[in-house]
Amino acid sequence: MSVSKQLIHLRNVKGISQEELASLMNVTRQAVSKWETDQTLPDSEKIIRLSEIFGVTTDYLLKGKETDPMDIYSQHNSKAGTDMSAEVTEILDQVHQMSTTKRYLIGAGVFLLVIAIIAGIAFLL
C-alpha cells in the first residue's frame, strides 16, 4: 500500500480531517492533500511525526506493513553470510599455507642445525 493510501486509511480510522491533520503537522491542508493524492511525499521528519500521530511505525507508513526484524536479517545476511564464509575460507587457506611454509622452513632450519652439529663433532674428532 502506498504512503498516500496509508495516510487516507489512518486518517479515516482516527476520524480526523485533512485540516485537523494539517494542524497537527504544522502544514497546510493542501500539503496533506498532495500527500494523499501522490503528488508529493512527506519528508522524513514529517513521516516520523505522522507515525507518532497515528501510533504506527515508519515502516507501516512507508511499506504498508510492519517489518519483522528477522526478515531483514535473513534478507541481508544470506548474501553477507555467503560472502563472509568465502572470505573466512580464503583467510583460513592463507593461514594454512603460511603454517605449511613455516613448518618446512623450521624443518629445514632444524635439519641444517643438525648437519652443522654433526659436522662440528666430526671436525673435532
Tab-separated table of C-alpha atoms in Angstrom:
chain	number	residue	atom	x	y	z
A	1	MET	CA	0.000	0.000	0.000
A	2	SER	CA	1.368	3.434	-0.897
A	3	VAL	CA	2.002	6.222	1.590
A	4	SER	CA	-0.985	8.108	0.212
A	5	LYS	CA	-3.346	5.176	0.791
A	6	GLN	CA	-1.873	4.602	4.240
A	7	LEU	CA	-2.472	8.229	5.193
A	8	ILE	CA	-6.067	8.174	3.948
A	9	HIS	CA	-6.725	4.904	5.760
A	10	LEU	CA	-5.125	6.004	9.038
A	11	ARG	CA	-6.798	9.404	8.941
A	12	ASN	CA	-10.209	7.764	8.410
A	13	VAL	CA	-9.574	5.250	11.202
A	14	LYS	CA	-8.676	8.101	13.561
A	15	GLY	CA	-11.644	10.095	12.307
A	16	ILE	CA	-9.726	13.274	11.588
A	17	SER	CA	-9.990	15.571	8.597
A	18	GLN	CA	-7.211	16.735	6.329
A	19	GLU	CA	-7.429	20.107	8.029
A	20	GLU	CA	-7.047	18.590	11.506
A	21	LEU	CA	-4.080	16.504	10.359
A	22	ALA	CA	-2.542	19.584	8.738
A	23	SER	CA	-2.892	21.444	12.020
A	24	LEU	CA	-1.249	18.600	13.966
A	25	MET	CA	1.562	18.508	11.401
A	26	ASN	CA	2.019	22.294	11.158
A	27	VAL	CA	1.468	22.203	7.389
A	28	THR	CA	-1.315	23.378	5.110
A	29	ARG	CA	-4.347	21.281	4.209
A	30	GLN	CA	-3.088	21.409	0.620
A	31	ALA	CA	0.147	19.694	1.700
A	32	VAL	CA	-1.857	16.849	3.239
A	33	SER	CA	-3.987	16.678	0.101
A	34	LYS	CA	-0.856	16.413	-2.065
A	35	TRP	CA	0.461	13.579	0.118
A	36	GLU	CA	-2.842	11.746	-0.191
A	37	THR	CA	-3.000	12.143	-3.977
A	38	ASP	CA	0.610	11.014	-4.543
A	39	GLN	CA	1.624	14.433	-5.840
A	40	THR	CA	4.354	14.733	-3.199
A	41	LEU	CA	5.735	12.691	-0.333
A	42	PRO	CA	6.199	13.976	3.197
A	43	ASP	CA	9.853	14.469	4.149
A	44	SER	CA	11.482	12.159	6.694
A	45	GLU	CA	10.707	14.406	9.670
A	46	LYS	CA	7.050	14.510	8.642
A	47	ILE	CA	6.949	10.721	8.235
A	48	ILE	CA	8.254	10.363	11.788
A	49	ARG	CA	5.670	12.857	13.084
A	50	LEU	CA	2.879	11.052	11.177
A	51	SER	CA	3.937	7.753	12.734
A	52	GLU	CA	3.712	9.366	16.180
A	53	ILE	CA	0.283	10.876	15.490
A	54	PHE	CA	-1.170	7.614	14.159
A	55	GLY	CA	0.682	5.335	16.590
A	56	VAL	CA	2.320	3.248	13.867
A	57	THR	CA	5.883	2.666	12.752
A	58	THR	CA	7.514	4.476	9.884
A	59	ASP	CA	7.750	1.062	8.179
A	60	TYR	CA	3.997	0.788	8.342
A	61	LEU	CA	3.580	4.223	6.766
A	62	LEU	CA	6.157	3.645	4.047
A	63	LYS	CA	5.654	-0.046	3.289
A	64	GLY	CA	2.137	-0.712	4.451
A	65	LYS	CA	3.238	-3.376	6.914
A	66	GLU	CA	5.333	-3.868	9.963
A	67	THR	CA	8.749	-5.262	9.168
A	68	ASP	CA	9.811	-8.335	11.066
A	69	PRO	CA	13.429	-7.818	12.159
A	70	MET	CA	14.169	-11.444	11.296
A	71	ASP	CA	13.050	-10.811	7.697
A	72	ILE	CA	15.592	-8.012	7.382
A	73	TYR	CA	18.255	-10.198	8.993
A	74	SER	CA	17.613	-13.125	6.687
A	75	GLN	CA	17.429	-10.951	3.549
A	76	HIS	CA	20.710	-9.213	4.209
A	77	ASN	CA	22.648	-11.951	5.919
A	78	SER	CA	22.125	-14.668	3.337
A	79	LYS	CA	24.394	-12.853	0.866
A	80	ALA	CA	26.588	-11.366	3.579
A	81	GLY	CA	26.940	-14.789	5.172
A	82	THR	CA	27.982	-16.327	1.858
A	83	ASP	CA	30.461	-13.526	1.205
A	84	MET	CA	31.829	-13.763	4.729
A	85	SER	CA	32.060	-17.534	4.525
A	86	ALA	CA	34.101	-17.243	1.325
A	87	GLU	CA	36.367	-14.638	2.928
A	88	VAL	CA	36.857	-16.745	6.062
A	89	THR	CA	37.644	-19.799	3.960
A	90	GLU	CA	40.183	-17.796	1.958
A	91	ILE	CA	41.827	-16.452	5.116
A	92	LEU	CA	41.976	-19.931	6.655
A	93	ASP	CA	43.558	-21.265	3.452
A	94	GLN	CA	46.166	-18.497	3.607
A	95	VAL	CA	46.886	-19.237	7.276
A	96	HIS	CA	47.204	-22.937	6.494
A	97	GLN	CA	49.516	-22.129	3.566
A	98	MET	CA	51.618	-19.917	5.835
A	99	SER	CA	51.708	-22.620	8.508
A	100	THR	CA	52.816	-25.231	5.975
A	101	THR	CA	55.557	-22.927	4.696
A	102	LYS	CA	56.685	-22.150	8.246
A	103	ARG	CA	56.789	-25.848	9.104
A	104	TYR	CA	59.000	-26.521	6.074
A	105	LEU	CA	61.278	-23.618	6.967
A	106	ILE	CA	61.548	-24.710	10.593
A	107	GLY	CA	62.185	-28.276	9.486
A	108	ALA	CA	64.899	-27.145	7.057
A	109	GLY	CA	66.462	-24.973	9.772
A	110	VAL	CA	66.499	-27.858	12.255
A	111	PHE	CA	67.954	-30.157	9.573
A	112	LEU	CA	70.741	-27.660	8.799
A	113	LEU	CA	71.423	-27.200	12.515
A	114	VAL	CA	71.749	-30.981	12.993
A	115	ILE	CA	74.065	-31.194	9.959
A	116	ALA	CA	76.193	-28.346	11.374
A	117	ILE	CA	76.392	-30.057	14.782
A	118	ILE	CA	77.362	-33.373	13.198
A	119	ALA	CA	79.935	-31.621	11.008
A	120	GLY	CA	81.323	-29.790	14.074
A	121	ILE	CA	81.597	-33.017	16.044
A	122	ALA	CA	83.207	-34.797	13.097
A	123	PHE	CA	85.655	-31.924	12.665
A	124	LEU	CA	86.659	-32.062	16.347
A	125	LEU	CA	87.335	-35.765	16.233
